[in-house]
Amino acid sequence: MKLPHFDYQAPVSLAEAVALLAAGDGSARPIAGGQSFLPVMAFRLAEPSLLVDLRNIPDLSGIEISDAWVRIGAMTRWRDLLDDARLAEALPLLPAAIDHVAHYQIRNRGTVGGSLAHADPAAEMPTLALTCEAEIDVVGAKGKRVVPASALFTGALSTSLEADEIIVAVRFPAWPRTRRWGFEEFSRRRGDFALAGVALCYDEDDKGRAKNVRIGAISVADTPIRLKAAEAALEGRAVDTAAIEAAQAAASGEVDPAADIHASARYRKSLVGTLLNRALVSASTRKAK
Amino acid sequence: MSVGFEVNGRAVNVNVTPRTTLADCLRHELKLTGTHVGCEHGVCGACTVIVNGDAVRSCLMLAVQAKGAKITTVEGLSMEEGLTPLQTAFKKHHALQCGFCTPGMLTTLHALLSEEPHASEDRIRDVISGNLCRCTGYVTIIEAALDARSSYQSGEGDKA
Ligand SMILES: Cc1cc2nc3c(=O)[nH]c(=O)nc-3n(C[C@H](O)[C@H](O)[C@H](O)COP(=O)(O)OP(=O)(O)OC[C@H]3O[C@@H](n4cnc5c(N)ncnc54)[C@H](O)[C@@H]3O)c2cc1C
Ligand code: FES
Ligand code: FES
């Protein structure tokens, strides 16, 4: 389908972009890679009066790794993440999961900030941000603020961002080298959106028991969610077969997914448990560094 | 809006509305109808062109976003007479039937093999998973790509 009519500007500073969005009073929208928003407009889910292209604004892309954070600029593309070998050391969950995002050509344009703002519950990045307790740096007409991932996603394709707010970067707290992690998702074809997915990480105490267990799920609710019952089932326990099975049962029990043309609710409930089981097996058996 | 960019080595200037996709601009303004449009929302890959070295979906990019870019379409793969090694391999392995997906397959594989001349069969399969073909069953396309790899390894992938 052809796109609706809109005006287009590509400002060269963040301040200018914010001013354009603020003047648009909700009908002006930022555009990053366009890999979600062009289809959204083609389907007439949005008909903005003005598109504010972020591509000429300096310093919005790039990956910085420090002792405290892995900071990813909003305009960093999927392929930039996959090309950065440092991430496999610093935050291995990230590249493992991003490898499942979309197809080759889409990864050449789609961005991290666009994915967070698009807030698709079937997308990987929102669940990763929630699971890793990332913080999102935002700039708007009222100035800067930091939004924890847990406060960003308010519903399917909706966030707590104001219309004049632009995501500048997402910061993932740095990981201890010994942290264990797992990622599993299932889709009909590689690169398609997941029917369900699970991202997790935990540390081990000196007796080998799991602590700081964090489990996030994709495609089982309106927003990315944490699987709190499954986390509780593992916290303080050695991650053995019995613990993994308890977590699997807890996960299938606690989610209330919707049915759609791709999968029934019952199937998704069962799938999320199976994926959690697989992710925990791979997390607990991966050779420690 | 007036936008200038380079297509297949030629500088062009077009006047388009902001809503015009790069795919429509190439086809309707520049009459480069080799770029095919299937789904118009990013799913089929038929519209793939190469922008600054990267394979992208031209239905998911606005023409106004191409300002200053260097674009290669399927027409640009072999401007002189004759076919490139990849195109020759497509012909040899029957990697096309109706030909609708072919421009997208060629541009995608050309971008891939130019950047990763040693791409494995698995990598090629993974990359092509973003391009739909209703005719060939894909096997011959993979065979053609594997066959053409050696010419990219010797830096001859561009030669017609
Ligand atoms: C066929 C297909 C398959 C796909 N499969 C997957 C998949 O498996 N997993 C997945 O995660 N994604 C998938 N995607 C989506 C893709 O990853 C998008 O690139 C991504 O979701 C959005 O990034 P973008 O830069 O393209 O954002 P855009 O499309 O430019 O923007 C998306 C939204 O975010 C807003 N926005 C963009 N940048 C900012 C910013 N910095 N601050 C504030 N708001 C902003 C826009 O206004 C818009 O509302 C798929 C897309 C297609 C077409
Ligand atoms: S026409 Fe662009 S992906 Fe189908
Ligand atoms: S050859 Fe007909 S769609 Fe591929």
Short mmCIF file of C-alpha atoms and ligand atoms in Angstrom, two decimals:
data_model
loop_
_atom_site.label_atom_id
_atom_site.label_comp_id
_atom_site.label_asym_id
_atom_site.label_seq_id
_atom_site.Cartn_x
_atom_site.Cartn_y
_atom_site.Cartn_z
CA MET A 1 0.00 0.00 0.00
CA LYS A 2 1.10 3.55 -0.69
CA LEU A 3 1.91 5.75 2.28
CA PRO A 4 -0.32 8.60 3.45
CA HIS A 5 0.83 12.17 2.76
CA PHE A 6 3.17 13.81 5.27
CA ASP A 7 5.87 16.48 5.42
CA TYR A 8 9.48 15.54 6.02
CA GLN A 9 12.38 17.20 7.82
CA ALA A 10 15.84 15.94 8.70
CA PRO A 11 17.15 18.30 11.40
CA VAL A 12 20.85 18.33 12.31
CA SER A 13 20.48 18.74 16.08
CA LEU A 14 18.54 17.08 18.85
CA ALA A 15 17.16 20.42 20.05
CA GLU A 16 15.79 21.18 16.59
CA ALA A 17 14.21 17.72 16.34
CA VAL A 18 12.54 18.09 19.74
CA ALA A 19 11.23 21.55 18.76
CA LEU A 20 9.73 20.15 15.53
CA LEU A 21 8.05 17.32 17.44
CA ALA A 22 6.75 19.68 20.13
CA ALA A 23 5.31 22.06 17.50
CA GLY A 24 3.58 19.10 15.84
CA ASP A 25 1.45 18.61 18.94
CA GLY A 26 1.31 14.81 18.67
CA SER A 27 0.93 14.65 14.90
CA ALA A 28 4.67 14.85 14.19
CA ARG A 29 6.61 11.59 14.61
CA PRO A 30 10.29 10.72 14.67
CA ILE A 31 11.58 8.23 12.14
CA ALA A 32 14.73 6.16 12.55
CA GLY A 33 15.22 3.09 10.32
CA GLY A 34 11.61 3.18 9.15
CA GLN A 35 11.47 -0.62 9.23
CA SER A 36 8.45 -0.62 11.51
CA PHE A 37 7.00 2.84 10.91
CA LEU A 38 6.75 2.63 7.12
CA PRO A 39 4.63 -0.55 7.38
CA VAL A 40 2.64 1.11 10.21
CA MET A 41 1.85 4.02 7.86
CA ALA A 42 1.20 1.72 4.90
CA PHE A 43 -1.47 0.01 7.02
CA ARG A 44 -2.80 3.43 8.13
CA LEU A 45 -2.18 2.64 11.78
CA ALA A 46 -0.62 6.11 11.87
CA GLU A 47 -1.04 9.15 9.60
CA PRO A 48 1.45 11.72 10.88
CA SER A 49 1.51 15.28 9.52
CA LEU A 50 5.31 15.45 9.75
CA LEU A 51 8.15 12.92 9.89
CA VAL A 52 11.24 14.09 11.75
CA ASP A 53 14.14 11.98 10.48
CA LEU A 54 16.79 11.43 13.16
CA ARG A 55 19.49 10.33 10.72
CA ASN A 56 21.45 13.61 10.54
CA ILE A 57 21.64 14.17 14.30
CA PRO A 58 25.20 13.56 15.50
CA ASP A 59 26.14 11.21 18.35
CA LEU A 60 22.97 9.12 18.33
CA SER A 61 24.65 5.90 17.28
CA GLY A 62 27.47 3.78 18.60
CA ILE A 63 28.20 1.33 21.39
CA GLU A 64 30.20 2.35 24.47
CA ILE A 65 31.34 -0.24 26.99
CA SER A 66 32.47 0.94 30.43
CA ASP A 67 32.76 -0.67 33.88
CA ALA A 68 29.27 0.50 34.71
CA TRP A 69 27.31 0.23 31.48
CA VAL A 70 26.95 -1.02 27.96
CA ARG A 71 25.50 2.09 26.38
CA ILE A 72 23.90 1.76 22.96
CA GLY A 73 22.97 4.87 21.01
CA ALA A 74 19.38 4.95 19.75
CA MET A 75 20.34 5.03 16.05
CA THR A 76 22.63 1.98 16.35
CA ARG A 77 21.45 -0.56 13.78
CA TRP A 78 20.95 -4.30 14.38
CA ARG A 79 23.87 -5.04 12.09
CA ASP A 80 26.15 -2.70 14.08
CA LEU A 81 25.33 -4.70 17.22
CA LEU A 82 26.00 -8.01 15.49
CA ASP A 83 29.26 -6.70 14.02
CA ASP A 84 30.63 -5.61 17.43
CA ALA A 85 32.70 -8.51 18.78
CA ARG A 86 33.07 -6.84 22.21
CA LEU A 87 29.41 -7.45 23.01
CA ALA A 88 29.82 -11.23 23.01
CA GLU A 89 32.21 -10.70 25.95
CA ALA A 90 30.46 -7.86 27.76
CA LEU A 91 26.80 -8.79 27.35
CA PRO A 92 26.54 -12.12 25.50
CA LEU A 93 22.75 -12.34 25.89
CA LEU A 94 22.37 -9.34 23.59
CA PRO A 95 23.96 -10.60 20.36
CA ALA A 96 22.50 -14.08 20.94
CA ALA A 97 19.01 -12.56 20.98
CA ILE A 98 19.51 -9.90 18.31
CA ASP A 99 20.59 -12.64 15.93
CA HIS A 100 16.87 -13.49 15.77
CA VAL A 101 15.73 -9.98 14.79
CA ALA A 102 14.22 -9.74 11.32
CA HIS A 103 16.10 -10.37 8.08
CA TYR A 104 19.43 -9.28 6.58
CA GLN A 105 18.15 -6.20 4.73
CA ILE A 106 15.99 -5.03 7.65
CA ARG A 107 18.95 -5.39 10.03
CA ASN A 108 20.85 -2.96 7.80
CA ARG A 109 18.40 -0.17 8.68
CA GLY A 110 16.40 -1.05 11.79
CA THR A 111 17.59 0.56 15.02
CA VAL A 112 17.64 -0.15 18.73
CA GLY A 113 15.85 3.10 19.64
CA GLY A 114 13.18 2.51 17.01
CA SER A 115 12.50 -0.94 18.40
CA LEU A 116 12.18 0.33 21.98
CA ALA A 117 9.85 3.16 20.90
CA HIS A 118 7.82 0.85 18.67
CA ALA A 119 7.24 -1.39 21.73
CA ASP A 120 6.15 -4.49 19.89
CA PRO A 121 5.59 -7.23 22.49
CA ALA A 122 6.85 -9.73 19.88
CA ALA A 123 10.18 -7.93 19.47
CA GLU A 124 13.42 -8.97 21.16
CA MET A 125 14.90 -5.63 22.30
CA PRO A 126 12.05 -4.52 24.61
CA THR A 127 12.20 -7.83 26.49
CA LEU A 128 16.00 -7.68 26.68
CA ALA A 129 15.85 -4.17 28.13
CA LEU A 130 13.27 -5.27 30.71
CA THR A 131 15.12 -8.47 31.65
CA CYS A 132 18.47 -6.71 32.03
CA GLU A 133 16.90 -3.79 33.91
CA ALA A 134 18.21 -1.31 31.37
CA GLU A 135 17.64 2.44 31.54
CA ILE A 136 16.53 4.56 28.63
CA ASP A 137 17.90 8.09 28.19
CA VAL A 138 15.30 10.42 26.75
CA VAL A 139 15.30 14.07 25.70
CA GLY A 140 12.15 16.14 25.23
CA ALA A 141 10.80 19.67 25.36
CA LYS A 142 10.91 19.54 29.20
CA GLY A 143 14.53 18.38 29.20
CA LYS A 144 16.29 15.09 29.88
CA ARG A 145 15.02 12.14 31.86
CA VAL A 146 15.89 8.53 32.50
CA VAL A 147 13.14 5.95 32.06
CA PRO A 148 13.71 2.48 33.53
CA ALA A 149 12.70 -0.20 31.04
CA SER A 150 10.09 -1.37 33.55
CA ALA A 151 8.30 1.99 33.15
CA LEU A 152 8.60 2.36 29.37
CA PHE A 153 6.18 -0.18 27.94
CA THR A 154 2.51 0.59 28.64
CA GLY A 155 0.74 -1.61 26.09
CA ALA A 156 1.07 -3.12 22.63
CA LEU A 157 2.87 -0.52 20.49
CA SER A 158 2.59 2.07 23.28
CA THR A 159 5.09 3.63 25.63
CA SER A 160 5.20 6.25 28.36
CA LEU A 161 7.15 8.62 26.07
CA GLU A 162 5.68 12.06 25.37
CA ALA A 163 5.14 12.99 21.72
CA ASP A 164 8.12 15.36 21.83
CA GLU A 165 10.48 12.89 23.51
CA ILE A 166 13.32 11.21 21.66
CA ILE A 167 15.23 8.16 22.89
CA VAL A 168 18.93 9.01 22.88
CA ALA A 169 20.40 5.75 24.19
CA VAL A 170 19.72 2.63 26.20
CA ARG A 171 22.08 1.68 29.01
CA PHE A 172 22.47 -1.94 30.13
CA PRO A 173 24.12 -2.33 33.56
CA ALA A 174 27.50 -4.06 33.14
CA TRP A 175 27.58 -7.81 33.77
CA PRO A 176 29.88 -9.82 35.97
CA ARG A 177 31.87 -12.13 33.71
CA THR A 178 30.50 -15.20 35.45
CA ARG A 179 26.82 -14.41 34.91
CA ARG A 180 24.85 -17.22 33.32
CA TRP A 181 22.34 -16.53 30.58
CA GLY A 182 20.04 -18.17 28.07
CA PHE A 183 17.92 -17.13 25.13
CA GLU A 184 15.38 -19.19 23.20
CA GLU A 185 12.61 -18.22 20.84
CA PHE A 186 10.41 -20.02 18.39
CA SER A 187 9.15 -18.64 15.09
CA ARG A 188 7.83 -20.41 12.03
CA ARG A 189 10.65 -19.08 9.84
CA ARG A 190 13.94 -17.65 11.01
CA GLY A 191 13.70 -13.85 11.12
CA ASP A 192 9.95 -13.80 11.61
CA PHE A 193 8.47 -12.45 14.82
CA ALA A 194 8.57 -14.99 17.65
CA LEU A 195 5.46 -16.97 18.63
CA ALA A 196 7.09 -16.89 22.06
CA GLY A 197 10.55 -16.30 23.46
CA VAL A 198 12.48 -16.30 26.73
CA ALA A 199 15.55 -14.30 27.81
CA LEU A 200 17.16 -14.96 31.17
CA CYS A 201 20.21 -14.42 33.34
CA TYR A 202 21.31 -15.26 36.87
CA ASP A 203 24.40 -15.33 39.07
CA GLU A 204 25.56 -18.17 41.33
CA ASP A 205 26.51 -17.99 44.99
CA ASP A 206 29.52 -19.89 46.34
CA LYS A 207 27.37 -23.01 46.77
CA GLY A 208 26.27 -22.89 43.14
CA ARG A 209 22.75 -21.66 43.91
CA ALA A 210 21.06 -19.19 41.58
CA LYS A 211 20.64 -15.60 42.68
CA ASN A 212 19.48 -12.41 40.94
CA VAL A 213 17.35 -14.55 38.66
CA ARG A 214 15.74 -12.51 35.90
CA ILE A 215 13.51 -14.03 33.26
CA GLY A 216 11.74 -12.07 30.54
CA ALA A 217 9.27 -13.31 27.95
CA ILE A 218 8.42 -12.27 24.41
CA SER A 219 5.03 -12.48 22.71
CA VAL A 220 2.96 -13.73 25.65
CA ALA A 221 1.34 -10.44 26.75
CA ASP A 222 0.57 -6.90 25.50
CA THR A 223 4.00 -5.79 26.69
CA PRO A 224 7.27 -7.53 27.37
CA ILE A 225 6.97 -9.15 30.82
CA ARG A 226 9.08 -10.67 33.58
CA LEU A 227 8.13 -14.19 34.65
CA LYS A 228 8.05 -13.53 38.39
CA ALA A 229 6.77 -16.95 39.48
CA ALA A 230 9.43 -18.73 37.46
CA GLU A 231 12.09 -16.40 38.88
CA ALA A 232 10.91 -17.20 42.42
CA ALA A 233 10.95 -20.93 41.66
CA LEU A 234 14.67 -20.71 40.87
CA GLU A 235 15.98 -18.08 43.28
CA GLY A 236 18.25 -19.67 45.88
CA ARG A 237 18.20 -23.12 44.26
CA ALA A 238 20.78 -25.04 42.30
CA VAL A 239 19.67 -25.02 38.66
CA ASP A 240 19.21 -28.79 38.29
CA THR A 241 16.55 -30.81 36.51
CA ALA A 242 14.06 -30.51 39.36
CA ALA A 243 14.48 -26.73 39.60
CA ILE A 244 14.23 -26.33 35.84
CA GLU A 245 11.01 -28.34 35.75
CA ALA A 246 9.56 -26.30 38.59
CA ALA A 247 10.40 -23.09 36.76
CA GLN A 248 8.90 -24.44 33.54
CA ALA A 249 5.61 -25.26 35.28
CA ALA A 250 5.58 -21.86 36.98
CA ALA A 251 6.15 -20.06 33.68
CA SER A 252 3.38 -21.90 31.83
CA GLY A 253 1.09 -21.28 34.77
CA GLU A 254 1.70 -17.57 35.19
CA VAL A 255 1.31 -16.32 31.61
CA ASP A 256 -2.04 -15.48 30.05
CA PRO A 257 -1.25 -15.09 26.34
CA ALA A 258 -3.73 -14.14 23.65
CA ALA A 259 -4.68 -16.42 20.78
CA ASP A 260 -4.18 -15.18 17.22
CA ILE A 261 -3.93 -16.64 13.74
CA HIS A 262 -0.37 -17.78 14.47
CA ALA A 263 -0.94 -19.77 17.67
CA SER A 264 -3.59 -20.62 20.26
CA ALA A 265 -3.28 -19.37 23.84
CA ARG A 266 -2.76 -22.93 25.13
CA TYR A 267 0.04 -23.52 22.67
CA ARG A 268 1.80 -20.31 23.69
CA LYS A 269 1.50 -21.19 27.41
CA SER A 270 3.08 -24.54 26.79
CA LEU A 271 5.70 -23.10 24.44
CA VAL A 272 6.94 -20.49 26.90
CA GLY A 273 7.57 -23.24 29.48
CA THR A 274 9.41 -25.40 26.96
CA LEU A 275 11.56 -22.47 25.84
CA LEU A 276 12.36 -21.60 29.46
CA ASN A 277 13.43 -25.19 30.07
CA ARG A 278 15.76 -25.10 27.05
CA ALA A 279 17.18 -21.70 27.97
CA LEU A 280 17.90 -22.88 31.52
CA VAL A 281 19.55 -26.07 30.31
CA SER A 282 21.83 -24.07 28.03
CA ALA A 283 22.52 -21.46 30.74
CA SER A 284 23.38 -24.04 33.40
CA THR A 285 25.51 -26.29 31.21
CA ARG A 286 27.48 -23.63 29.31
CA LYS A 287 31.12 -23.86 30.35
CA ALA A 288 31.99 -21.09 32.80
CA LYS A 289 34.70 -18.66 31.74
CA MET B 1 11.01 17.94 -2.53
CA SER B 2 14.12 17.88 -4.65
CA VAL B 3 16.58 15.07 -3.84
CA GLY B 4 19.93 14.27 -5.38
CA PHE B 5 21.65 10.89 -5.24
CA GLU B 6 23.66 8.52 -7.39
CA VAL B 7 22.10 5.52 -9.13
CA ASN B 8 24.28 2.95 -10.85
CA GLY B 9 27.12 5.46 -11.10
CA ARG B 10 24.96 8.27 -12.52
CA ALA B 11 24.09 11.42 -10.55
CA VAL B 12 20.33 12.06 -10.58
CA ASN B 13 18.00 14.68 -9.20
CA VAL B 14 14.33 13.96 -8.68
CA ASN B 15 11.35 15.91 -7.45
CA VAL B 16 9.20 13.71 -5.22
CA THR B 17 6.60 13.99 -2.48
CA PRO B 18 8.00 12.89 0.91
CA ARG B 19 5.69 9.86 0.94
CA THR B 20 7.30 8.41 -2.22
CA THR B 21 9.23 5.27 -1.37
CA LEU B 22 12.65 4.74 -2.90
CA ALA B 23 11.15 1.77 -4.78
CA ASP B 24 8.46 3.92 -6.43
CA CYS B 25 10.97 6.67 -7.13
CA LEU B 26 13.30 4.25 -8.91
CA ARG B 27 10.48 2.71 -10.92
CA HIS B 28 8.29 5.71 -11.73
CA GLU B 29 10.64 8.69 -11.75
CA LEU B 30 13.81 7.02 -12.99
CA LYS B 31 12.13 4.26 -15.04
CA LEU B 32 14.39 1.65 -13.45
CA THR B 33 11.70 -1.03 -13.42
CA GLY B 34 14.14 -3.83 -12.68
CA THR B 35 13.43 -3.24 -9.00
CA HIS B 36 10.23 -5.16 -8.31
CA VAL B 37 7.58 -4.32 -5.76
CA GLY B 38 5.70 -7.21 -4.17
CA CYS B 39 4.29 -6.60 -0.73
CA GLU B 40 5.17 -2.94 -0.09
CA HIS B 41 5.65 -3.59 3.62
CA GLY B 42 9.00 -5.24 4.00
CA VAL B 43 8.13 -8.92 3.88
CA CYS B 44 9.03 -10.25 0.42
CA GLY B 45 12.44 -8.78 -0.44
CA ALA B 46 11.65 -8.28 -4.16
CA CYS B 47 12.44 -4.56 -3.87
CA THR B 48 15.98 -5.00 -2.47
CA VAL B 49 18.55 -2.47 -3.71
CA ILE B 50 22.06 -1.66 -2.49
CA VAL B 51 22.42 1.66 -0.65
CA ASN B 52 25.99 2.69 0.27
CA GLY B 53 27.01 -0.96 0.11
CA ASP B 54 24.16 -2.31 2.24
CA ALA B 55 21.28 -4.36 0.88
CA VAL B 56 18.05 -2.63 1.95
CA ARG B 57 14.36 -2.90 1.22
CA SER B 58 13.53 0.02 -1.07
CA CYS B 59 9.85 -0.14 -0.08
CA LEU B 60 10.88 0.62 3.51
CA MET B 61 12.97 3.66 2.65
CA LEU B 62 11.72 7.05 1.51
CA ALA B 63 13.23 8.57 -1.60
CA VAL B 64 13.97 11.73 0.42
CA GLN B 65 16.08 9.58 2.77
CA ALA B 66 18.36 8.66 -0.15
CA LYS B 67 19.80 12.17 -0.34
CA GLY B 68 23.52 11.90 -1.12
CA ALA B 69 23.47 8.09 -1.22
CA LYS B 70 25.10 5.75 -3.75
CA ILE B 71 22.50 3.29 -4.96
CA THR B 72 22.90 0.16 -7.04
CA THR B 73 19.85 -1.49 -8.57
CA VAL B 74 19.74 -4.76 -10.48
CA GLU B 75 20.29 -2.75 -13.68
CA GLY B 76 23.58 -1.56 -12.23
CA LEU B 77 25.02 -5.02 -11.65
CA SER B 78 25.99 -5.41 -15.30
CA MET B 79 25.89 -2.17 -17.20
CA GLU B 80 28.00 -3.35 -20.06
CA GLU B 81 27.07 -6.22 -22.29
CA GLY B 82 27.13 -9.63 -20.72
CA LEU B 83 26.26 -10.92 -17.30
CA THR B 84 28.11 -10.84 -13.99
CA PRO B 85 29.37 -14.16 -12.58
CA LEU B 86 26.38 -14.23 -10.19
CA GLN B 87 23.92 -13.64 -13.02
CA THR B 88 25.67 -16.26 -15.15
CA ALA B 89 25.42 -18.73 -12.26
CA PHE B 90 21.67 -17.98 -11.91
CA LYS B 91 21.22 -18.82 -15.59
CA LYS B 92 23.34 -21.96 -15.39
CA HIS B 93 21.58 -23.35 -12.29
CA HIS B 94 18.04 -22.35 -13.34
CA ALA B 95 17.85 -20.13 -10.27
CA LEU B 96 14.93 -18.22 -11.75
CA GLN B 97 11.61 -19.16 -13.27
CA CYS B 98 9.09 -16.31 -13.44
CA GLY B 99 11.84 -13.88 -12.43
CA PHE B 100 9.78 -11.75 -10.07
CA CYS B 101 12.02 -12.34 -7.07
CA THR B 102 15.23 -12.35 -9.10
CA PRO B 103 16.26 -8.65 -8.85
CA GLY B 104 15.96 -8.86 -5.07
CA MET B 105 17.84 -12.15 -4.94
CA LEU B 106 20.65 -10.80 -7.12
CA THR B 107 21.09 -7.51 -5.26
CA THR B 108 20.94 -9.25 -1.86
CA LEU B 109 23.47 -11.91 -2.83
CA HIS B 110 25.71 -9.38 -4.58
CA ALA B 111 25.85 -7.21 -1.44
CA LEU B 112 26.45 -10.27 0.73
CA LEU B 113 29.20 -11.84 -1.37
CA SER B 114 30.92 -8.49 -1.99
CA GLU B 115 31.23 -8.03 1.77
CA GLU B 116 31.57 -11.71 2.77
CA PRO B 117 33.07 -13.59 -0.20
CA HIS B 118 33.57 -16.66 1.98
CA ALA B 119 29.96 -16.77 3.25
CA SER B 120 29.03 -20.35 4.16
CA GLU B 121 26.01 -22.14 2.75
CA ASP B 122 24.28 -21.66 6.12
CA ARG B 123 24.97 -17.94 6.02
CA ILE B 124 23.63 -17.69 2.46
CA ARG B 125 20.49 -19.60 3.46
CA ASP B 126 20.01 -17.33 6.47
CA VAL B 127 20.38 -14.16 4.37
CA ILE B 128 18.09 -15.38 1.59
CA SER B 129 15.41 -16.27 4.17
CA GLY B 130 14.33 -12.64 3.86
CA ASN B 131 13.53 -13.02 0.15
CA LEU B 132 10.46 -14.94 -0.96
CA CYS B 133 10.44 -17.01 -4.15
CA ARG B 134 7.25 -18.77 -5.20
CA CYS B 135 8.80 -20.73 -8.06
CA THR B 136 12.22 -22.25 -7.60
CA GLY B 137 12.13 -23.84 -4.17
CA TYR B 138 15.36 -21.94 -3.37
CA VAL B 139 17.75 -24.88 -3.84
CA THR B 140 18.95 -23.68 -7.25
CA ILE B 141 19.39 -20.14 -5.93
CA ILE B 142 21.68 -21.43 -3.17
CA GLU B 143 23.59 -23.49 -5.75
CA ALA B 144 24.05 -20.44 -7.97
CA ALA B 145 25.29 -18.35 -5.04
CA LEU B 146 27.77 -21.04 -4.00
CA ASP B 147 28.99 -21.32 -7.58
CA ALA B 148 29.49 -17.54 -7.91
CA ARG B 149 31.40 -17.28 -4.63
CA SER B 150 34.79 -17.98 -6.17
CA SER B 151 34.58 -14.95 -8.46
CA TYR B 152 33.94 -12.70 -5.45
CA GLN B 153 36.87 -14.32 -3.66
CA SER B 154 39.13 -13.34 -6.55
CA GLY B 155 37.63 -9.85 -6.67
CA GLU B 156 35.85 -10.44 -9.98
CA GLY B 157 32.26 -10.42 -8.72
CA ASP B 158 31.65 -7.04 -10.35
CA LYS B 159 32.96 -7.93 -13.79
CA ALA B 160 30.48 -8.58 -16.53
C1 LIG C 1 9.47 -8.16 7.69
C2 LIG C 1 9.91 -7.60 9.01
C3 LIG C 1 10.27 -8.47 10.03
C4 LIG C 1 10.70 -7.98 11.25
N1 LIG C 1 11.03 -8.87 12.23
C5 LIG C 1 11.41 -8.41 13.45
C6 LIG C 1 11.77 -9.30 14.49
O1 LIG C 1 11.78 -10.53 14.33
N2 LIG C 1 12.11 -8.78 15.69
C7 LIG C 1 12.14 -7.42 15.91
O2 LIG C 1 12.46 -6.99 17.01
N3 LIG C 1 11.83 -6.56 14.94
C8 LIG C 1 11.47 -7.01 13.71
N4 LIG C 1 11.13 -6.10 12.74
C9 LIG C 1 11.14 -4.66 13.07
C10 LIG C 1 12.52 -4.05 12.94
O3 LIG C 1 13.42 -4.63 13.85
C11 LIG C 1 12.50 -2.54 13.15
O4 LIG C 1 13.71 -2.09 12.64
C12 LIG C 1 12.42 -2.00 14.55
O5 LIG C 1 11.36 -2.55 15.27
C13 LIG C 1 12.18 -0.49 14.55
O6 LIG C 1 13.33 0.18 14.29
P1 LIG C 1 13.39 1.34 13.21
O7 LIG C 1 14.66 2.03 13.44
O8 LIG C 1 13.14 0.80 11.89
O9 LIG C 1 12.21 2.31 13.70
P2 LIG C 1 11.15 3.17 12.86
O10 LIG C 1 10.33 2.29 12.02
O11 LIG C 1 11.82 4.31 12.22
O12 LIG C 1 10.28 3.75 14.07
C14 LIG C 1 9.47 2.90 14.87
C15 LIG C 1 8.74 3.75 15.91
O13 LIG C 1 9.66 4.29 16.84
C16 LIG C 1 9.64 5.72 16.83
N5 LIG C 1 11.04 6.10 17.00
C17 LIG C 1 12.09 5.70 16.24
N6 LIG C 1 13.25 6.12 16.75
C18 LIG C 1 12.94 6.81 17.89
C19 LIG C 1 13.71 7.47 18.89
N7 LIG C 1 15.06 7.50 18.85
N8 LIG C 1 13.05 8.07 19.91
C20 LIG C 1 11.71 8.03 19.98
N9 LIG C 1 10.92 7.41 19.08
C21 LIG C 1 11.53 6.80 18.05
C22 LIG C 1 8.96 6.12 15.55
O14 LIG C 1 8.29 7.34 15.68
C23 LIG C 1 8.00 4.96 15.33
O15 LIG C 1 6.84 5.14 16.11
C24 LIG C 1 10.74 -6.56 11.48
C25 LIG C 1 10.39 -5.69 10.45
C26 LIG C 1 9.97 -6.18 9.23
C27 LIG C 1 9.59 -5.22 8.15
S1 FES C 2 8.11 -4.94 -1.82
FE1 FES C 2 9.65 -4.38 -0.43
S2 FES C 2 9.84 -6.15 0.76
FE2 FES C 2 8.13 -6.65 -0.49
S1 FES C 3 11.41 -17.11 -9.78
FE1 FES C 3 9.30 -16.74 -9.56
S2 FES C 3 9.24 -15.86 -7.58
FE2 FES C 3 11.27 -16.53 -7.71
#
